[in-house]
Every structure is written in C-alpha cells, then in structure tokens.
GROMACS .gro file of C-alpha atoms in nm:
model
  249
    1SER     CA    1   5.834  11.850  11.487
    2MET     CA    2   6.062  11.703  11.697
    3ASN     CA    3   6.095  12.008  11.960
    4SER     CA    4   5.759  12.019  12.088
    5LEU     CA    5   5.775  11.593  12.094
    6LEU     CA    6   6.061  11.639  12.347
    7ASP     CA    7   5.922  11.946  12.576
    8ASP     CA    8   5.754  11.925  12.831
    9ASN     CA    9   5.412  11.896  12.702
   10LYS     CA   10   5.507  11.601  12.503
   11VAL     CA   11   5.339  11.695  12.191
   12LEU     CA   12   5.398  11.534  11.818
   13THR     CA   13   5.371  11.777  11.568
   14LEU     CA   14   5.205  11.572  11.276
   15ALA     CA   15   5.317  11.702  10.869
   16ASN     CA   16   4.928  11.779  10.840
   17GLY     CA   17   4.958  11.977  11.121
   18GLU     CA   18   4.775  11.740  11.349
   19ARG     CA   19   4.902  11.741  11.697
   20VAL     CA   20   4.939  11.403  11.909
   21GLY     CA   21   4.981  11.397  12.256
   22LEU     CA   22   5.182  11.177  12.437
   23THR     CA   23   5.152  11.019  12.801
   24LYS     CA   24   5.432  11.083  13.054
   25GLN     CA   25   5.526  10.755  13.070
   26VAL     CA   26   5.675  10.793  12.722
   27LEU     CA   27   6.027  10.867  12.720
   28PHE     CA   28   6.273  10.843  12.417
   29VAL     CA   29   6.667  10.781  12.443
   30PHE     CA   30   6.893  10.869  12.146
   31GLU     CA   31   7.252  10.760  12.035
   32VAL     CA   32   7.468  11.013  11.951
   33ASP     CA   33   7.463  10.937  11.604
   34GLN     CA   34   7.067  10.962  11.578
   35VAL     CA   35   7.088  11.356  11.656
   36SER     CA   36   7.415  11.419  11.457
   37ASN     CA   37   7.229  11.585  11.181
   38THR     CA   38   6.944  11.769  11.423
   39THR     CA   39   6.907  12.113  11.508
   40PRO     CA   40   7.100  12.318  11.816
   41ALA     CA   41   6.759  12.367  11.954
   42THR     CA   42   6.655  11.962  11.920
   43VAL     CA   43   6.959  11.881  12.103
   44SER     CA   44   6.971  12.173  12.332
   45ARG     CA   45   6.635  11.934  12.491
   46CYS     CA   46   6.806  11.625  12.493
   47GLY     CA   47   6.969  11.513  12.817
   48MET     CA   48   7.302  11.352  12.767
   49ILE     CA   49   7.456  11.098  12.947
   50TYR     CA   50   7.807  11.061  12.888
   51MET     CA   51   8.057  10.773  12.987
   52HIS     CA   52   8.421  10.765  12.948
   53ASP     CA   53   8.580  10.473  12.769
   54LYS     CA   54   8.767  10.420  13.002
   55LEU     CA   55   8.487  10.309  13.243
   56ILE     CA   56   8.349  10.070  12.936
   57GLY     CA   57   8.656   9.966  12.809
   58TRP     CA   58   8.764   9.814  12.448
   59TRP     CA   59   8.631   9.464  12.591
   60PRO     CA   60   8.282   9.509  12.484
   61PHE     CA   61   8.307   9.597  12.169
   62ALA     CA   62   8.585   9.313  12.070
   63ARG     CA   63   8.339   9.056  12.229
   64THR     CA   64   8.078   9.161  11.974
   65TRP     CA   65   8.285   9.207  11.666
   66ILE     CA   66   8.443   8.832  11.748
   67ALA     CA   67   8.104   8.717  11.825
   68SER     CA   68   8.004   8.829  11.472
   69ARG     CA   69   8.291   8.591  11.297
   70ARG     CA   70   8.144   8.355  11.075
   71ASP     CA   71   8.346   8.054  11.146
   72PRO     CA   72   8.336   7.964  11.544
   73ALA     CA   73   8.683   7.834  11.519
   74GLU     CA   74   8.816   8.195  11.376
   75ALA     CA   75   8.581   8.331  11.650
   76ALA     CA   76   8.756   8.118  11.910
   77HIS     CA   77   9.086   8.127  11.837
   78LEU     CA   78   9.069   8.540  11.783
   79ARG     CA   79   8.912   8.577  12.194
   80GLN     CA   80   9.247   8.355  12.228
   81LEU     CA   81   9.483   8.606  12.128
   82PHE     CA   82   9.289   8.904  12.230
   83ASP     CA   83   9.319   8.767  12.554
   84ALA     CA   84   9.659   8.663  12.567
   85HIS     CA   85   9.783   8.993  12.400
   86VAL     CA   86   9.589   9.288  12.327
   87GLU     CA   87   9.609   9.408  12.728
   88ASN     CA   88   9.977   9.367  12.742
   89VAL     CA   89  10.092   9.503  12.445
   90LEU     CA   90   9.829   9.857  12.532
   91ALA     CA   91   9.994   9.855  12.798
   92PHE     CA   92  10.331   9.870  12.722
   93LYS     CA   93  10.310  10.084  12.458
   94ASN     CA   94  10.148  10.346  12.700
   95GLU     CA   95  10.455  10.276  12.901
   96SER     CA   96  10.739  10.253  12.708
   97CYS     CA   97  10.624  10.428  12.366
   98GLU     CA   98  10.549  10.768  12.230
   99ASP     CA   99  10.291  10.836  11.976
  100PHE     CA  100  10.279  11.098  11.723
  101LEU     CA  101   9.919  11.122  11.807
  102ALA     CA  102   9.717  11.017  12.122
  103VAL     CA  103   9.417  10.758  12.069
  104PRO     CA  104   9.207  10.622  12.306
  105GLU     CA  105   9.225  10.250  12.337
  106ILE     CA  106   8.917  10.163  12.175
  107HIS     CA  107   8.998  10.314  11.863
  108LEU     CA  108   9.320  10.122  11.864
  109VAL     CA  109   9.145   9.835  11.899
  110ARG     CA  110   8.873   9.906  11.635
  111SER     CA  111   9.172   9.993  11.374
  112LEU     CA  112   9.285   9.629  11.464
  113THR     CA  113   8.952   9.485  11.398
  114ARG     CA  114   8.915   9.670  11.100
  115MET     CA  115   9.277   9.572  10.932
  116TYR     CA  116   9.208   9.264  11.010
  117ASP     CA  117   8.912   9.279  10.845
  118ALA     CA  118   9.042   9.401  10.514
  119LEU     CA  119   9.263   9.145  10.532
  120VAL     CA  120   9.028   8.859  10.557
  121ASP     CA  121   8.768   9.027  10.290
  122ARG     CA  122   9.093   8.974  10.011
  123LEU     CA  123   8.990   8.617  10.053
  124ALA     CA  124   8.665   8.678   9.950
  125PRO     CA  125   8.679   8.519   9.616
  126LEU     CA  126   8.821   8.179   9.762
  127ILE     CA  127   8.581   8.176  10.025
  128GLU     CA  128   8.281   8.188   9.759
  129ALA     CA  129   8.440   7.904   9.612
  130MET     CA  130   8.440   7.745   9.873
  131PRO     CA  131   8.132   7.724  10.111
  132ASP     CA  132   8.339   7.538  10.371
  133PHE     CA  133   8.671   7.715  10.335
  134ALA     CA  134   8.831   7.794  10.705
  135LEU     CA  135   9.099   7.984  10.772
  136SER     CA  136   9.403   7.813  10.978
  137LYS     CA  137   9.527   7.903  11.290
  138THR     CA  138   9.838   8.032  11.156
  139ILE     CA  139   9.682   8.267  10.933
  140ILE     CA  140   9.482   8.406  11.148
  141GLU     CA  141   9.694   8.460  11.412
  142MET     CA  142   9.934   8.625  11.153
  143TYR     CA  143   9.661   8.822  11.002
  144PHE     CA  144   9.576   8.945  11.414
  145LEU     CA  145   9.943   9.043  11.486
  146PHE     CA  146   9.993   9.192  11.154
  147SER     CA  147   9.698   9.424  11.224
  148LEU     CA  148   9.820   9.434  11.622
  149VAL     CA  149  10.156   9.614  11.488
  150TRP     CA  150   9.984   9.851  11.255
  151SER     CA  151   9.718   9.958  11.443
  152ILE     CA  152   9.855   9.981  11.807
  153GLY     CA  153  10.183  10.054  11.698
  154GLY     CA  154  10.119  10.205  11.334
  155GLY     CA  155  10.182  10.583  11.489
  156LEU     CA  156  10.440  10.543  11.698
  157THR     CA  157  10.735  10.781  11.674
  158ALA     CA  158  11.047  10.655  11.479
  159SER     CA  159  11.262  10.635  11.806
  160SER     CA  160  11.026  10.352  11.988
  161ARG     CA  161  10.903  10.145  11.683
  162PRO     CA  162  11.225   9.972  11.746
  163LYS     CA  163  11.142   9.911  12.180
  164PHE     CA  164  10.719   9.803  12.018
  165SER     CA  165  10.933   9.582  11.737
  166LYS     CA  166  11.105   9.404  12.005
  167TYR     CA  167  10.826   9.341  12.260
  168ILE     CA  168  10.595   9.182  11.973
  169GLN     CA  169  10.886   8.944  11.885
  170ALA     CA  170  10.917   8.831  12.226
  171LEU     CA  171  10.534   8.733  12.280
  172PRO     CA  172  10.523   8.407  12.360
  173ASP     CA  173  10.351   8.123  12.165
  174GLN     CA  174  10.355   8.257  11.817
  175LEU     CA  175  10.296   7.984  11.602
  176ARG     CA  176  10.496   8.148  11.329
  177PRO     CA  177  10.683   8.417  11.521
  178PHE     CA  178  10.801   8.691  11.345
  179PRO     CA  179  11.177   8.739  11.207
  180ARG     CA  180  11.420   8.842  11.453
  181HIS     CA  181  11.694   9.062  11.214
  182ASP     CA  182  11.441   9.333  11.092
  183THR     CA  183  11.213   9.506  11.295
  184VAL     CA  184  10.782   9.406  11.298
  185TYR     CA  185  10.761   9.635  11.009
  186ASP     CA  186  10.927   9.547  10.773
  187TYR     CA  187  10.728   9.222  10.718
  188TYR     CA  188  10.386   9.090  10.550
  189VAL     CA  189  10.219   8.808  10.570
  190ASP     CA  190  10.263   8.598  10.295
  191THR     CA  191   9.874   8.414  10.329
  192GLU     CA  192   9.982   8.157   9.983
  193LYS     CA  193  10.311   8.042  10.121
  194ARG     CA  194  10.197   8.117  10.523
  195ARG     CA  195  10.504   8.328  10.623
  196TRP     CA  196  10.624   8.656  10.681
  197SER     CA  197  10.813   8.822  10.417
  198PRO     CA  198  10.991   9.139  10.413
  199TRP     CA  199  10.880   9.425  10.243
  200GLN     CA  200  11.205   9.421  10.007
  201ASP     CA  201  11.162   9.135   9.828
  202HIS     CA  202  10.832   9.296   9.659
  203LEU     CA  203  11.055   9.609   9.550
  204ARG     CA  204  11.090   9.573   9.118
  205GLY     CA  205  11.394   9.683   8.957
  206GLY     CA  206  11.466  10.047   8.833
  207ALA     CA  207  11.191  10.317   8.813
  208GLU     CA  208  10.845  10.387   8.807
  209PRO     CA  209  10.689  10.653   8.583
  210PHE     CA  210  10.399  10.877   8.687
  211PRO     CA  211  10.062  10.785   8.574
  212SER     CA  212  10.047  10.973   8.190
  213HIS     CA  213   9.746  11.229   8.371
  214SER     CA  214  10.011  11.288   8.674
  215SER     CA  215  10.129  11.705   8.677
  216GLN     CA  216  10.400  11.566   8.793
  217LEU     CA  217  10.753  11.525   8.575
  218GLY     CA  218  10.984  11.244   8.614
  219HIS     CA  219  10.961  10.884   8.802
  220MET     CA  220  10.956  10.729   9.099
  221PHE     CA  221  11.148  10.555   9.268
  222PRO     CA  222  10.940  10.256   9.496
  223THR     CA  223  11.123  10.175   9.850
  224PRO     CA  224  10.996   9.960  10.144
  225ASP     CA  225  10.822  10.237  10.280
  226THR     CA  226  10.620  10.351  10.020
  227LEU     CA  227  10.543   9.990   9.930
  228ARG     CA  228  10.418   9.891  10.302
  229TYR     CA  229  10.194  10.262  10.300
  230SER     CA  230  10.062  10.185   9.972
  231TYR     CA  231   9.940   9.835  10.066
  232LEU     CA  232   9.823   9.908  10.397
  233GLY     CA  233   9.633  10.198  10.236
  234GLY     CA  234   9.488   9.964   9.910
  235ILE     CA  235   9.315   9.749  10.157
  236LEU     CA  236   9.184   9.989  10.383
  237VAL     CA  237   9.031  10.162  10.142
  238GLU     CA  238   8.910   9.857   9.930
  239ASN     CA  239   8.720   9.769  10.284
  240ARG     CA  240   8.586  10.144  10.241
  241THR     CA  241   8.795  10.218  10.612
  242ASN     CA  242   8.905  10.608  10.638
  243VAL     CA  243   9.279  10.664  10.663
  244ILE     CA  244   9.524  10.927  10.817
  245LEU     CA  245   9.884  10.872  10.790
  246VAL     CA  246  10.071  11.044  11.040
  247GLY     CA  247  10.439  11.140  11.062
  248GLN     CA  248  10.733  11.391  11.081
  249PRO     CA  249  10.722  11.653  10.770
   0.00000   0.00000   0.00000
C-alpha cells in the first residue's frame, strides 16, 4: 500500500500481507505523471513542489530535444535557428498579436518541435533507404520556419496574422525567404523542389464528392483553408500528436 508507505511510519505493505519498515533516510520523489492514477488519499500524502513555467523557461526542453537529433549537423543548425529566432518571435507575438487561446510559451515551443518532427518523419522511407542521408541546411530551415509559423502563429486571430506574417518575412539571414506578395500562411515546404509553394497550386478543379459512407449529401469544394488544415492535421495525427483547432465560428 502506497498510503502506509508515505505515512510517517513508512511501512510498505506487500500483497501477501508482509510489512516492511523503511528507515528515515529513505525518501521518495514522484513526477506528476507518476501519481496521475493514484487515489486522492495517496496524493494528499505527497508534498507538492510547483515550478512556474516562467522560472524554467522553454530552453531546457529545447536543448534536450535538439540533443536528441541523430545528425550532429542538423542539431547544430537547429540550435542556431532557435538562438536567432524563437525568443524574438515569442516576444513579438506577446507584444503585438492576439491569440484565440492563451498558451504557455513552453507549450508553443513543444508544438514547434512536434510539427518539425512530423515533417521529418515523412522522410522516413528515404532515410531508411539511405543510412547516410542528411537534411540540407535549406530544408532544415524551411521545416523550422514552417513549424514556427504554425505553432507560435497558428492560434492568432485573423487581424493579427498579417502582422505576424510581415515579421516572419522580415527575419534576417533566411536561406530560402518566404515570398513577400502573400502571407506566410499561404505557403508550404515543397521538399522535392526546395522552395515555398502556395497551397493554391494544389487545388484540383471541380468539387470532391463526399465518401459513400458519409451522411452528408452533396459535394465539398476544396479551398486553400481546407487543404492546409487537412495537411497540418494529417501529418500531426500520423505522428500521434493531438490536434486542437481554434477560431471563430
């Protein structure tokens, strides 16, 4: 029983009824997820240490994620990109833009890394076929910027998106800058051609019929919005990442 173990007497009761006493020098430290399925009686016996996300910041998580990359060159370039852009982009968003839903900075950075992972995972067949395959600096940066836009800037209101777009387009030292005549939300990474391509180019002519099992009657006319949100949701779901869509009704 965890309850008797966490009491002052520190007695561990085994399934067979045997009781094992522990010394005063024995201490237990739990992460939050380790007690997520325990009873309120057990949780009440734990002392809680709360650490505000502002005190920790997002860099410890980012450093751990960057260090997990299998390619040292990719990790080094990602470190440069994080150093150069993330803090400034977060500051601009907080000062000049409005969110539909308030999200802590560390979760925005976590969303950035998940989006990047989802993009890279789509290259898994190529990586498996070529063990020596390495991402070019151009593709790394384009994947990073695409992920930056749809993580930190993905939940912005319609009035804030143009301001955010202009800020991203003006970021210095981009190997493959975003086109200036549209917003950054209008483009995706064309990995094969190593360029930014507009969602509009992927629209097929005519309407698409609903699946035969659908209860809806009629056709769906694809738009850049349906195309990009289907793409974003698709790659994240393939990567087993939860997705939430926010916006006006």
